[in-house]
PDB file of N, CA and C in Angstrom:
ATOM      1  N   MET V  84      -2.970  11.515 -12.153  1.00 93.00           N
ATOM      2  CA  MET V  84      -3.959  12.100 -11.262  1.00 93.00           C
ATOM      3  C   MET V  84      -3.358  13.345 -10.608  1.00 93.00           C
ATOM      4  N   PRO V  85      -4.153  14.397 -10.456  1.00 97.00           N
ATOM      5  CA  PRO V  85      -3.645  15.629  -9.837  1.00 97.00           C
ATOM      6  C   PRO V  85      -3.131  15.403  -8.408  1.00 97.00           C
ATOM      7  N   ILE V  86      -2.149  16.212  -8.044  1.00 97.00           N
ATOM      8  CA  ILE V  86      -1.566  16.156  -6.702  1.00 97.00           C
ATOM      9  C   ILE V  86      -1.955  17.435  -5.955  1.00 97.00           C
ATOM     10  N   PHE V  87      -2.350  17.248  -4.699  1.00 98.00           N
ATOM     11  CA  PHE V  87      -2.760  18.375  -3.855  1.00 98.00           C
ATOM     12  C   PHE V  87      -1.868  18.449  -2.631  1.00 98.00           C
ATOM     13  N   VAL V  88      -1.689  19.674  -2.155  1.00 98.00           N
ATOM     14  CA  VAL V  88      -0.858  19.918  -0.977  1.00 98.00           C
ATOM     15  C   VAL V  88      -1.670  20.731   0.020  1.00 98.00           C
ATOM     16  N   LYS V  89      -1.814  20.156   1.220  1.00 97.00           N
ATOM     17  CA  LYS V  89      -2.418  20.910   2.319  1.00 97.00           C
ATOM     18  C   LYS V  89      -1.270  21.374   3.200  1.00 97.00           C
ATOM     19  N   THR V  90      -1.149  22.688   3.370  1.00 95.00           N
ATOM     20  CA  THR V  90      -0.170  23.232   4.304  1.00 95.00           C
ATOM     21  C   THR V  90      -0.914  23.605   5.577  1.00 95.00           C
ATOM     22  N   GLU V  91      -0.222  23.473   6.698  1.00 93.00           N
ATOM     23  CA  GLU V  91      -0.883  23.781   7.963  1.00 93.00           C
ATOM     24  C   GLU V  91       0.112  24.294   8.982  1.00 93.00           C
ATOM     25  N   ILE V  92      -0.411  25.097   9.881  1.00 90.00           N
ATOM     26  CA  ILE V  92       0.336  25.586  11.039  1.00 90.00           C
ATOM     27  C   ILE V  92      -0.539  25.312  12.259  1.00 90.00           C
ATOM     28  N   ILE V  93       0.032  24.654  13.270  1.00 85.00           N
ATOM     29  CA  ILE V  93      -0.717  24.420  14.504  1.00 85.00           C
ATOM     30  C   ILE V  93      -0.929  25.752  15.210  1.00 85.00           C
ATOM     31  N   LYS V  94      -2.166  25.992  15.640  1.00 85.00           N
ATOM     32  CA  LYS V  94      -2.482  27.234  16.335  1.00 85.00           C
ATOM     33  C   LYS V  94      -1.681  27.322  17.633  1.00 85.00           C
ATOM     34  N   LYS V  95      -1.277  28.534  17.969  1.00 81.00           N
ATOM     35  CA  LYS V  95      -0.388  28.776  19.105  1.00 81.00           C
ATOM     36  C   LYS V  95      -0.908  28.153  20.404  1.00 81.00           C
ATOM     37  N   GLU V  96      -2.210  28.245  20.637  1.00 80.00           N
ATOM     38  CA  GLU V  96      -2.746  27.719  21.896  1.00 80.00           C
ATOM     39  C   GLU V  96      -2.601  26.199  22.017  1.00 80.00           C
ATOM     40  N   PHE V  97      -2.402  25.511  20.886  1.00 79.00           N
ATOM     41  CA  PHE V  97      -2.239  24.057  20.930  1.00 79.00           C
ATOM     42  C   PHE V  97      -0.772  23.645  20.936  1.00 79.00           C
ATOM     43  N   ILE V  98       0.110  24.522  20.450  1.00 74.00           N
ATOM     44  CA  ILE V  98       1.543  24.207  20.465  1.00 74.00           C
ATOM     45  C   ILE V  98       2.017  24.015  21.899  1.00 74.00           C
ATOM     46  N   GLU V  99       1.525  24.843  22.793  1.00 76.00           N
ATOM     47  CA  GLU V  99       1.972  24.802  24.177  1.00 76.00           C
ATOM     48  C   GLU V  99       1.310  23.708  25.000  1.00 76.00           C
ATOM     49  N   ASN V 100       0.177  23.191  24.551  1.00 76.00           N
ATOM     50  CA  ASN V 100      -0.530  22.124  25.262  1.00 76.00           C
ATOM     51  C   ASN V 100      -0.114  20.784  24.662  1.00 76.00           C
ATOM     52  N   LYS V 101       0.989  20.241  25.142  1.00 76.00           N
ATOM     53  CA  LYS V 101       1.583  19.037  24.544  1.00 76.00           C
ATOM     54  C   LYS V 101       0.677  17.817  24.611  1.00 76.00           C
ATOM     55  N   ILE V 102      -0.085  17.665  25.673  1.00 79.00           N
ATOM     56  CA  ILE V 102      -0.977  16.507  25.814  1.00 79.00           C
ATOM     57  C   ILE V 102      -2.088  16.563  24.767  1.00 79.00           C
ATOM     58  N   LEU V 103      -2.703  17.714  24.644  1.00 78.00           N
ATOM     59  CA  LEU V 103      -3.780  17.877  23.668  1.00 78.00           C
ATOM     60  C   LEU V 103      -3.240  17.761  22.246  1.00 78.00           C
ATOM     61  N   LYS V 104      -2.077  18.374  22.001  1.00 75.00           N
ATOM     62  CA  LYS V 104      -1.460  18.313  20.673  1.00 75.00           C
ATOM     63  C   LYS V 104      -1.172  16.868  20.287  1.00 75.00           C
ATOM     64  N   LYS V 105      -0.593  16.092  21.200  1.00 80.00           N
ATOM     65  CA  LYS V 105      -0.286  14.685  20.918  1.00 80.00           C
ATOM     66  C   LYS V 105      -1.556  13.901  20.626  1.00 80.00           C
ATOM     67  N   LYS V 106      -2.613  14.163  21.365  1.00 86.00           N
ATOM     68  CA  LYS V 106      -3.890  13.470  21.163  1.00 86.00           C
ATOM     69  C   LYS V 106      -4.374  13.645  19.718  1.00 86.00           C
ATOM     70  N   PHE V 107      -4.325  14.862  19.205  1.00 85.00           N
ATOM     71  CA  PHE V 107      -4.818  15.104  17.854  1.00 85.00           C
ATOM     72  C   PHE V 107      -3.823  14.652  16.787  1.00 85.00           C
ATOM     73  N   ILE V 108      -2.543  14.715  17.071  1.00 86.00           N
ATOM     74  CA  ILE V 108      -1.559  14.187  16.125  1.00 86.00           C
ATOM     75  C   ILE V 108      -1.727  12.678  16.007  1.00 86.00           C
ATOM     76  N   ASP V 109      -1.955  11.996  17.122  1.00 92.00           N
ATOM     77  CA  ASP V 109      -2.193  10.548  17.074  1.00 92.00           C
ATOM     78  C   ASP V 109      -3.434  10.224  16.237  1.00 92.00           C
ATOM     79  N   LYS V 110      -4.493  11.022  16.391  1.00 94.00           N
ATOM     80  CA  LYS V 110      -5.705  10.818  15.579  1.00 94.00           C
ATOM     81  C   LYS V 110      -5.412  11.076  14.104  1.00 94.00           C
ATOM     82  N   HIS V 111      -4.590  12.073  13.837  1.00 93.00           N
ATOM     83  CA  HIS V 111      -4.212  12.402  12.460  1.00 93.00           C
ATOM     84  C   HIS V 111      -3.444  11.235  11.830  1.00 93.00           C
ATOM     85  N   VAL V 112      -2.507  10.659  12.570  1.00 94.00           N
ATOM     86  CA  VAL V 112      -1.714   9.531  12.065  1.00 94.00           C
ATOM     87  C   VAL V 112      -2.619   8.337  11.757  1.00 94.00           C
ATOM     88  N   LEU V 113      -3.570   8.066  12.610  1.00 97.00           N
ATOM     89  CA  LEU V 113      -4.531   6.986  12.364  1.00 97.00           C
ATOM     90  C   LEU V 113      -5.359   7.278  11.110  1.00 97.00           C
ATOM     91  N   TRP V 114      -5.781   8.505  10.938  1.00 97.00           N
ATOM     92  CA  TRP V 114      -6.546   8.905   9.756  1.00 97.00           C
ATOM     93  C   TRP V 114      -5.720   8.698   8.477  1.00 97.00           C
ATOM     94  N   ILE V 115      -4.423   9.051   8.514  1.00 97.00           N
ATOM     95  CA  ILE V 115      -3.536   8.836   7.362  1.00 97.00           C
ATOM     96  C   ILE V 115      -3.460   7.348   7.038  1.00 97.00           C
ATOM     97  N   LYS V 116      -3.322   6.530   8.052  1.00 97.00           N
ATOM     98  CA  LYS V 116      -3.269   5.072   7.851  1.00 97.00           C
ATOM     99  C   LYS V 116      -4.547   4.592   7.170  1.00 97.00           C
ATOM    100  N   GLN V 117      -5.686   5.107   7.596  1.00 97.00           N
ATOM    101  CA  GLN V 117      -6.964   4.710   6.996  1.00 97.00           C
ATOM    102  C   GLN V 117      -7.055   5.148   5.536  1.00 97.00           C
ATOM    103  N   LEU V 118      -6.537   6.336   5.226  1.00 97.00           N
ATOM    104  CA  LEU V 118      -6.513   6.793   3.834  1.00 97.00           C
ATOM    105  C   LEU V 118      -5.681   5.842   2.980  1.00 97.00           C
ATOM    106  N   LYS V 119      -4.502   5.479   3.479  1.00 97.00           N
ATOM    107  CA  LYS V 119      -3.629   4.560   2.731  1.00 97.00           C
ATOM    108  C   LYS V 119      -4.317   3.218   2.516  1.00 97.00           C
ATOM    109  N   GLU V 120      -4.975   2.714   3.555  1.00 97.00           N
ATOM    110  CA  GLU V 120      -5.689   1.438   3.427  1.00 97.00           C
ATOM    111  C   GLU V 120      -6.821   1.520   2.405  1.00 97.00           C
ATOM    112  N   ALA V 121      -7.375   2.726   2.221  1.00 96.00           N
ATOM    113  CA  ALA V 121      -8.451   2.943   1.245  1.00 96.00           C
ATOM    114  C   ALA V 121      -7.893   3.169  -0.168  1.00 96.00           C
ATOM    115  N   GLY V 122      -6.571   3.166  -0.305  1.00 96.00           N
ATOM    116  CA  GLY V 122      -5.958   3.307  -1.624  1.00 96.00           C
ATOM    117  C   GLY V 122      -5.545   4.709  -2.020  1.00 96.00           C
ATOM    118  N   VAL V 123      -5.642   5.671  -1.096  1.00 97.00           N
ATOM    119  CA  VAL V 123      -5.229   7.045  -1.401  1.00 97.00           C
ATOM    120  C   VAL V 123      -3.699   7.115  -1.315  1.00 97.00           C
ATOM    121  N   LYS V 124      -3.079   7.661  -2.356  1.00 97.00           N
ATOM    122  CA  LYS V 124      -1.628   7.886  -2.325  1.00 97.00           C
ATOM    123  C   LYS V 124      -1.404   9.172  -1.542  1.00 97.00           C
ATOM    124  N   VAL V 125      -0.812   9.044  -0.355  1.00 98.00           N
ATOM    125  CA  VAL V 125      -0.706  10.175   0.558  1.00 98.00           C
ATOM    126  C   VAL V 125       0.610  10.132   1.328  1.00 98.00           C
ATOM    127  N   LYS V 126       1.153  11.306   1.583  1.00 97.00           N
ATOM    128  CA  LYS V 126       2.323  11.492   2.445  1.00 97.00           C
ATOM    129  C   LYS V 126       1.991  12.616   3.408  1.00 97.00           C
ATOM    130  N   SER V 127       2.390  12.465   4.657  1.00 95.00           N
ATOM    131  CA  SER V 127       2.115  13.480   5.663  1.00 95.00           C
ATOM    132  C   SER V 127       3.332  13.632   6.558  1.00 95.00           C
ATOM    133  N   GLY V 128       3.636  14.863   6.928  1.00 92.00           N
ATOM    134  CA  GLY V 128       4.760  15.073   7.814  1.00 92.00           C
ATOM    135  C   GLY V 128       4.798  16.504   8.314  1.00 92.00           C
ATOM    136  N   PHE V 129       5.716  16.758   9.254  1.00 88.00           N
ATOM    137  CA  PHE V 129       5.844  18.101   9.800  1.00 88.00           C
ATOM    138  C   PHE V 129       7.177  18.693   9.389  1.00 88.00           C
ATOM    139  N   LEU V 130       7.225  19.996   9.413  1.00 87.00           N
ATOM    140  CA  LEU V 130       8.422  20.728   9.025  1.00 87.00           C
ATOM    141  C   LEU V 130       9.267  21.035  10.253  1.00 87.00           C
ATOM    142  N   VAL V 131      10.589  21.013  10.071  1.00 83.00           N
ATOM    143  CA  VAL V 131      11.529  21.315  11.154  1.00 83.00           C
ATOM    144  C   VAL V 131      12.523  22.358  10.675  1.00 83.00           C
ATOM    145  N   ASP V 132      13.153  23.021  11.628  1.00 82.00           N
ATOM    146  CA  ASP V 132      14.188  23.983  11.272  1.00 82.00           C
ATOM    147  C   ASP V 132      15.528  23.266  11.119  1.00 82.00           C
ATOM    148  N   GLU V 133      16.593  24.025  10.931  1.00 87.00           N
ATOM    149  CA  GLU V 133      17.900  23.410  10.681  1.00 87.00           C
ATOM    150  C   GLU V 133      18.409  22.579  11.854  1.00 87.00           C
ATOM    151  N   SER V 134      17.883  22.825  13.060  1.00 85.00           N
ATOM    152  CA  SER V 134      18.264  22.040  14.237  1.00 85.00           C
ATOM    153  C   SER V 134      17.302  20.874  14.489  1.00 85.00           C
ATOM    154  N   LYS V 135      16.402  20.641  13.539  1.00 82.00           N
ATOM    155  CA  LYS V 135      15.399  19.562  13.615  1.00 82.00           C
ATOM    156  C   LYS V 135      14.306  19.838  14.647  1.00 82.00           C
ATOM    157  N   ASN V 136      14.122  21.111  15.011  1.00 77.00           N
ATOM    158  CA  ASN V 136      13.056  21.488  15.936  1.00 77.00           C
ATOM    159  C   ASN V 136      11.754  21.688  15.162  1.00 77.00           C
ATOM    160  N   PRO V 137      10.671  21.011  15.584  1.00 75.00           N
ATOM    161  CA  PRO V 137       9.390  21.199  14.895  1.00 75.00           C
ATOM    162  C   PRO V 137       8.770  22.540  15.270  1.00 75.00           C
ATOM    163  N   GLY V 138       7.716  22.882  14.565  1.00 71.00           N
ATOM    164  CA  GLY V 138       6.990  24.105  14.882  1.00 71.00           C
ATOM    165  C   GLY V 138       6.704  24.957  13.665  1.00 71.00           C
ATOM    166  N   ALA V 139       7.266  24.561  12.526  1.00 67.00           N
ATOM    167  CA  ALA V 139       7.078  25.350  11.309  1.00 67.00           C
ATOM    168  C   ALA V 139       5.858  24.900  10.509  1.00 67.00           C
ATOM    169  N   GLY V 140       5.107  23.951  11.025  1.00 84.00           N
ATOM    170  CA  GLY V 140       3.912  23.495  10.324  1.00 84.00           C
ATOM    171  C   GLY V 140       4.070  22.110   9.745  1.00 84.00           C
ATOM    172  N   GLY V 141       3.155  21.773   8.849  1.00 91.00           N
ATOM    173  CA  GLY V 141       3.180  20.457   8.251  1.00 91.00           C
ATOM    174  C   GLY V 141       2.622  20.468   6.844  1.00 91.00           C
ATOM    175  N   LEU V 142       2.835  19.350   6.165  1.00 95.00           N
ATOM    176  CA  LEU V 142       2.347  19.174   4.804  1.00 95.00           C
ATOM    177  C   LEU V 142       1.627  17.842   4.696  1.00 95.00           C
ATOM    178  N   LEU V 143       0.582  17.838   3.887  1.00 96.00           N
ATOM    179  CA  LEU V 143      -0.106  16.618   3.496  1.00 96.00           C
ATOM    180  C   LEU V 143      -0.125  16.662   1.976  1.00 96.00           C
ATOM    181  N   ILE V 144       0.478  15.677   1.343  1.00 97.00           N
ATOM    182  CA  ILE V 144       0.576  15.630  -0.112  1.00 97.00           C
ATOM    183  C   ILE V 144      -0.155  14.376  -0.559  1.00 97.00           C
ATOM    184  N   TYR V 145      -1.120  14.548  -1.463  1.00 97.00           N
ATOM    185  CA  TYR V 145      -1.924  13.400  -1.859  1.00 97.00           C
ATOM    186  C   TYR V 145      -2.540  13.592  -3.233  1.00 97.00           C
ATOM    187  N   GLU V 146      -2.999  12.472  -3.798  1.00 97.00           N
ATOM    188  CA  GLU V 146      -3.647  12.493  -5.094  1.00 97.00           C
ATOM    189  C   GLU V 146      -5.163  12.483  -4.929  1.00 97.00           C
ATOM    190  N   ALA V 147      -5.829  13.239  -5.796  1.00 97.00           N
ATOM    191  CA  ALA V 147      -7.292  13.253  -5.843  1.00 97.00           C
ATOM    192  C   ALA V 147      -7.704  13.606  -7.273  1.00 97.00           C
ATOM    193  N   LYS V 148      -8.915  13.260  -7.639  1.00 97.00           N
ATOM    194  CA  LYS V 148      -9.389  13.498  -9.003  1.00 97.00           C
ATOM    195  C   LYS V 148      -9.479  14.981  -9.344  1.00 97.00           C
ATOM    196  N   ASN V 149      -9.874  15.790  -8.353  1.00 98.00           N
ATOM    197  CA  ASN V 149     -10.057  17.220  -8.586  1.00 98.00           C
ATOM    198  C   ASN V 149     -10.062  17.936  -7.234  1.00 98.00           C
ATOM    199  N   TYR V 150     -10.151  19.273  -7.287  1.00 98.00           N
ATOM    200  CA  TYR V 150     -10.105  20.065  -6.059  1.00 98.00           C
ATOM    201  C   TYR V 150     -11.254  19.706  -5.113  1.00 98.00           C
ATOM    202  N   LYS V 151     -12.433  19.515  -5.665  1.00 98.00           N
ATOM    203  CA  LYS V 151     -13.602  19.187  -4.835  1.00 98.00           C
ATOM    204  C   LYS V 151     -13.368  17.889  -4.054  1.00 98.00           C
ATOM    205  N   ASP V 152     -12.837  16.862  -4.730  1.00 97.00           N
ATOM    206  CA  ASP V 152     -12.546  15.595  -4.046  1.00 97.00           C
ATOM    207  C   ASP V 152     -11.410  15.754  -3.034  1.00 97.00           C
ATOM    208  N   ALA V 153     -10.416  16.571  -3.385  1.00 98.00           N
ATOM    209  CA  ALA V 153      -9.303  16.816  -2.465  1.00 98.00           C
ATOM    210  C   ALA V 153      -9.794  17.495  -1.189  1.00 98.00           C
ATOM    211  N   LEU V 154     -10.678  18.453  -1.356  1.00 97.00           N
ATOM    212  CA  LEU V 154     -11.240  19.153  -0.203  1.00 97.00           C
ATOM    213  C   LEU V 154     -12.070  18.209   0.659  1.00 97.00           C
ATOM    214  N   LYS V 155     -12.825  17.350   0.014  1.00 97.00           N
ATOM    215  CA  LYS V 155     -13.642  16.377   0.751  1.00 97.00           C
ATOM    216  C   LYS V 155     -12.766  15.454   1.611  1.00 97.00           C
ATOM    217  N   ILE V 156     -11.626  15.053   1.066  1.00 96.00           N
ATOM    218  CA  ILE V 156     -10.710  14.179   1.812  1.00 96.00           C
ATOM    219  C   ILE V 156     -10.200  14.887   3.066  1.00 96.00           C
ATOM    220  N   ILE V 157      -9.694  16.107   2.920  1.00 95.00           N
ATOM    221  CA  ILE V 157      -9.064  16.744   4.078  1.00 95.00           C
ATOM    222  C   ILE V 157     -10.055  17.256   5.111  1.00 95.00           C
ATOM    223  N   GLN V 158     -11.296  17.388   4.740  1.00 95.00           N
ATOM    224  CA  GLN V 158     -12.281  17.825   5.727  1.00 95.00           C
ATOM    225  C   GLN V 158     -12.501  16.776   6.814  1.00 95.00           C
ATOM    226  N   ASP V 159     -12.007  15.547   6.587  1.00 95.00           N
ATOM    227  CA  ASP V 159     -12.071  14.511   7.614  1.00 95.00           C
ATOM    228  C   ASP V 159     -10.811  14.455   8.474  1.00 95.00           C
ATOM    229  N   ASP V 160      -9.846  15.289   8.170  1.00 95.00           N
ATOM    230  CA  ASP V 160      -8.605  15.328   8.953  1.00 95.00           C
ATOM    231  C   ASP V 160      -8.933  15.801  10.370  1.00 95.00           C
ATOM    232  N   PRO V 161      -8.593  15.001  11.384  1.00 93.00           N
ATOM    233  CA  PRO V 161      -8.882  15.398  12.773  1.00 93.00           C
ATOM    234  C   PRO V 161      -8.274  16.751  13.162  1.00 93.00           C
ATOM    235  N   MET V 162      -7.162  17.113  12.555  1.00 91.00           N
ATOM    236  CA  MET V 162      -6.538  18.404  12.860  1.00 91.00           C
ATOM    237  C   MET V 162      -7.428  19.557  12.373  1.00 91.00           C
ATOM    238  N   ILE V 163      -8.110  19.334  11.251  1.00 94.00           N
ATOM    239  CA  ILE V 163      -9.010  20.353  10.704  1.00 94.00           C
ATOM    240  C   ILE V 163     -10.361  20.305  11.410  1.00 94.00           C
ATOM    241  N   LYS V 164     -10.901  19.104  11.571  1.00 94.00           N
ATOM    242  CA  LYS V 164     -12.217  18.965  12.208  1.00 94.00           C
ATOM    243  C   LYS V 164     -12.251  19.579  13.597  1.00 94.00           C
ATOM    244  N   ASN V 165     -11.129  19.508  14.302  1.00 91.00           N
ATOM    245  CA  ASN V 165     -11.064  20.021  15.671  1.00 91.00           C
ATOM    246  C   ASN V 165     -10.438  21.406  15.765  1.00 91.00           C
ATOM    247  N   LYS V 166     -10.227  22.029  14.600  1.00 91.00           N
ATOM    248  CA  LYS V 166      -9.734  23.410  14.521  1.00 91.00           C
ATOM    249  C   LYS V 166      -8.410  23.616  15.265  1.00 91.00           C
ATOM    250  N   ILE V 167      -7.521  22.637  15.115  1.00 88.00           N
ATOM    251  CA  ILE V 167      -6.202  22.686  15.743  1.00 88.00           C
ATOM    252  C   ILE V 167      -5.220  23.488  14.880  1.00 88.00           C
ATOM    253  N   VAL V 168      -5.482  23.531  13.572  1.00 90.00           N
ATOM    254  CA  VAL V 168      -4.548  24.146  12.634  1.00 90.00           C
ATOM    255  C   VAL V 168      -5.214  25.221  11.776  1.00 90.00           C
ATOM    256  N   GLU V 169      -4.386  26.141  11.322  1.00 93.00           N
ATOM    257  CA  GLU V 169      -4.736  27.035  10.217  1.00 93.00           C
ATOM    258  C   GLU V 169      -4.228  26.296   8.986  1.00 93.00           C
ATOM    259  N   TRP V 170      -5.022  26.202   7.934  1.00 96.00           N
ATOM    260  CA  TRP V 170      -4.613  25.393   6.785  1.00 96.00           C
ATOM    261  C   TRP V 170      -5.016  26.030   5.466  1.00 96.00           C
ATOM    262  N   GLN V 171      -4.374  25.502   4.418  1.00 97.00           N
ATOM    263  CA  GLN V 171      -4.664  25.945   3.067  1.00 97.00           C
ATOM    264  C   GLN V 171      -4.474  24.751   2.141  1.00 97.00           C
ATOM    265  N   LEU V 172      -5.320  24.646   1.125  1.00 98.00           N
ATOM    266  CA  LEU V 172      -5.239  23.560   0.150  1.00 98.00           C
ATOM    267  C   LEU V 172      -4.941  24.136  -1.222  1.00 98.00           C
ATOM    268  N   ASN V 173      -3.961  23.540  -1.899  1.00 98.00           N
ATOM    269  CA  ASN V 173      -3.617  23.942  -3.253  1.00 98.00           C
ATOM    270  C   ASN V 173      -3.321  22.711  -4.100  1.00 98.00           C
ATOM    271  N   GLU V 174      -3.630  22.823  -5.384  1.00 98.00           N
ATOM    272  CA  GLU V 174      -3.173  21.789  -6.326  1.00 98.00           C
ATOM    273  C   GLU V 174      -1.745  22.127  -6.696  1.00 98.00           C
ATOM    274  N   TRP V 175      -0.921  21.080  -6.850  1.00 97.00           N
ATOM    275  CA  TRP V 175       0.469  21.264  -7.229  1.00 97.00           C
ATOM    276  C   TRP V 175       0.599  20.881  -8.702  1.00 97.00           C
ATOM    277  N   ILE V 176       1.150  21.783  -9.495  1.00 95.00           N
ATOM    278  CA  ILE V 176       1.358  21.533 -10.910  1.00 95.00           C
ATOM    279  C   ILE V 176       2.839  21.222 -11.117  1.00 95.00           C
ATOM    280  N   ASP V 177       3.139  20.015 -11.540  1.00 92.00           N
ATOM    281  CA  ASP V 177       4.524  19.566 -11.767  1.00 92.00           C
ATOM    282  C   ASP V 177       5.000  20.087 -13.115  1.00 92.00           C
ATOM    283  N   ILE V 178       6.045  20.907 -13.110  1.00 93.00           N
ATOM    284  CA  ILE V 178       6.581  21.436 -14.351  1.00 93.00           C
ATOM    285  C   ILE V 178       7.891  20.741 -14.746  1.00 93.00           C
ATOM    286  N   SER V 179       8.264  19.694 -14.010  1.00 90.00           N
ATOM    287  CA  SER V 179       9.546  19.035 -14.262  1.00 90.00           C
ATOM    288  C   SER V 179       9.432  17.897 -15.279  1.00 90.00           C
ATOM    289  N   LEU V 180       8.296  17.793 -15.940  1.00 72.00           N
ATOM    290  CA  LEU V 180       8.092  16.686 -16.879  1.00 72.00           C
ATOM    291  C   LEU V 180       9.005  16.693 -18.032  1.00 72.00           C
TER     292      LEU V 180
END
């Protein structure tokens, strides 16, 4: 099954509002749990610099039948629904076979 990668960067106005940011990250984590319970193979996490400081964005890596289905899945992401992040969706083509 194809693998898709959603890259995201939290918008600057939300990086500084820690309470609001945590609220939506908690909703995002719950949404990931629900995807897993529904059988979606998914991994989600944030990027850190060499000192382990967050702020470089995040990745959501998951399987979907096609781009249309992949887009449908991420449109329910609370981070996207609430316009907390700038994001992009791409299919990942594995060339290491």
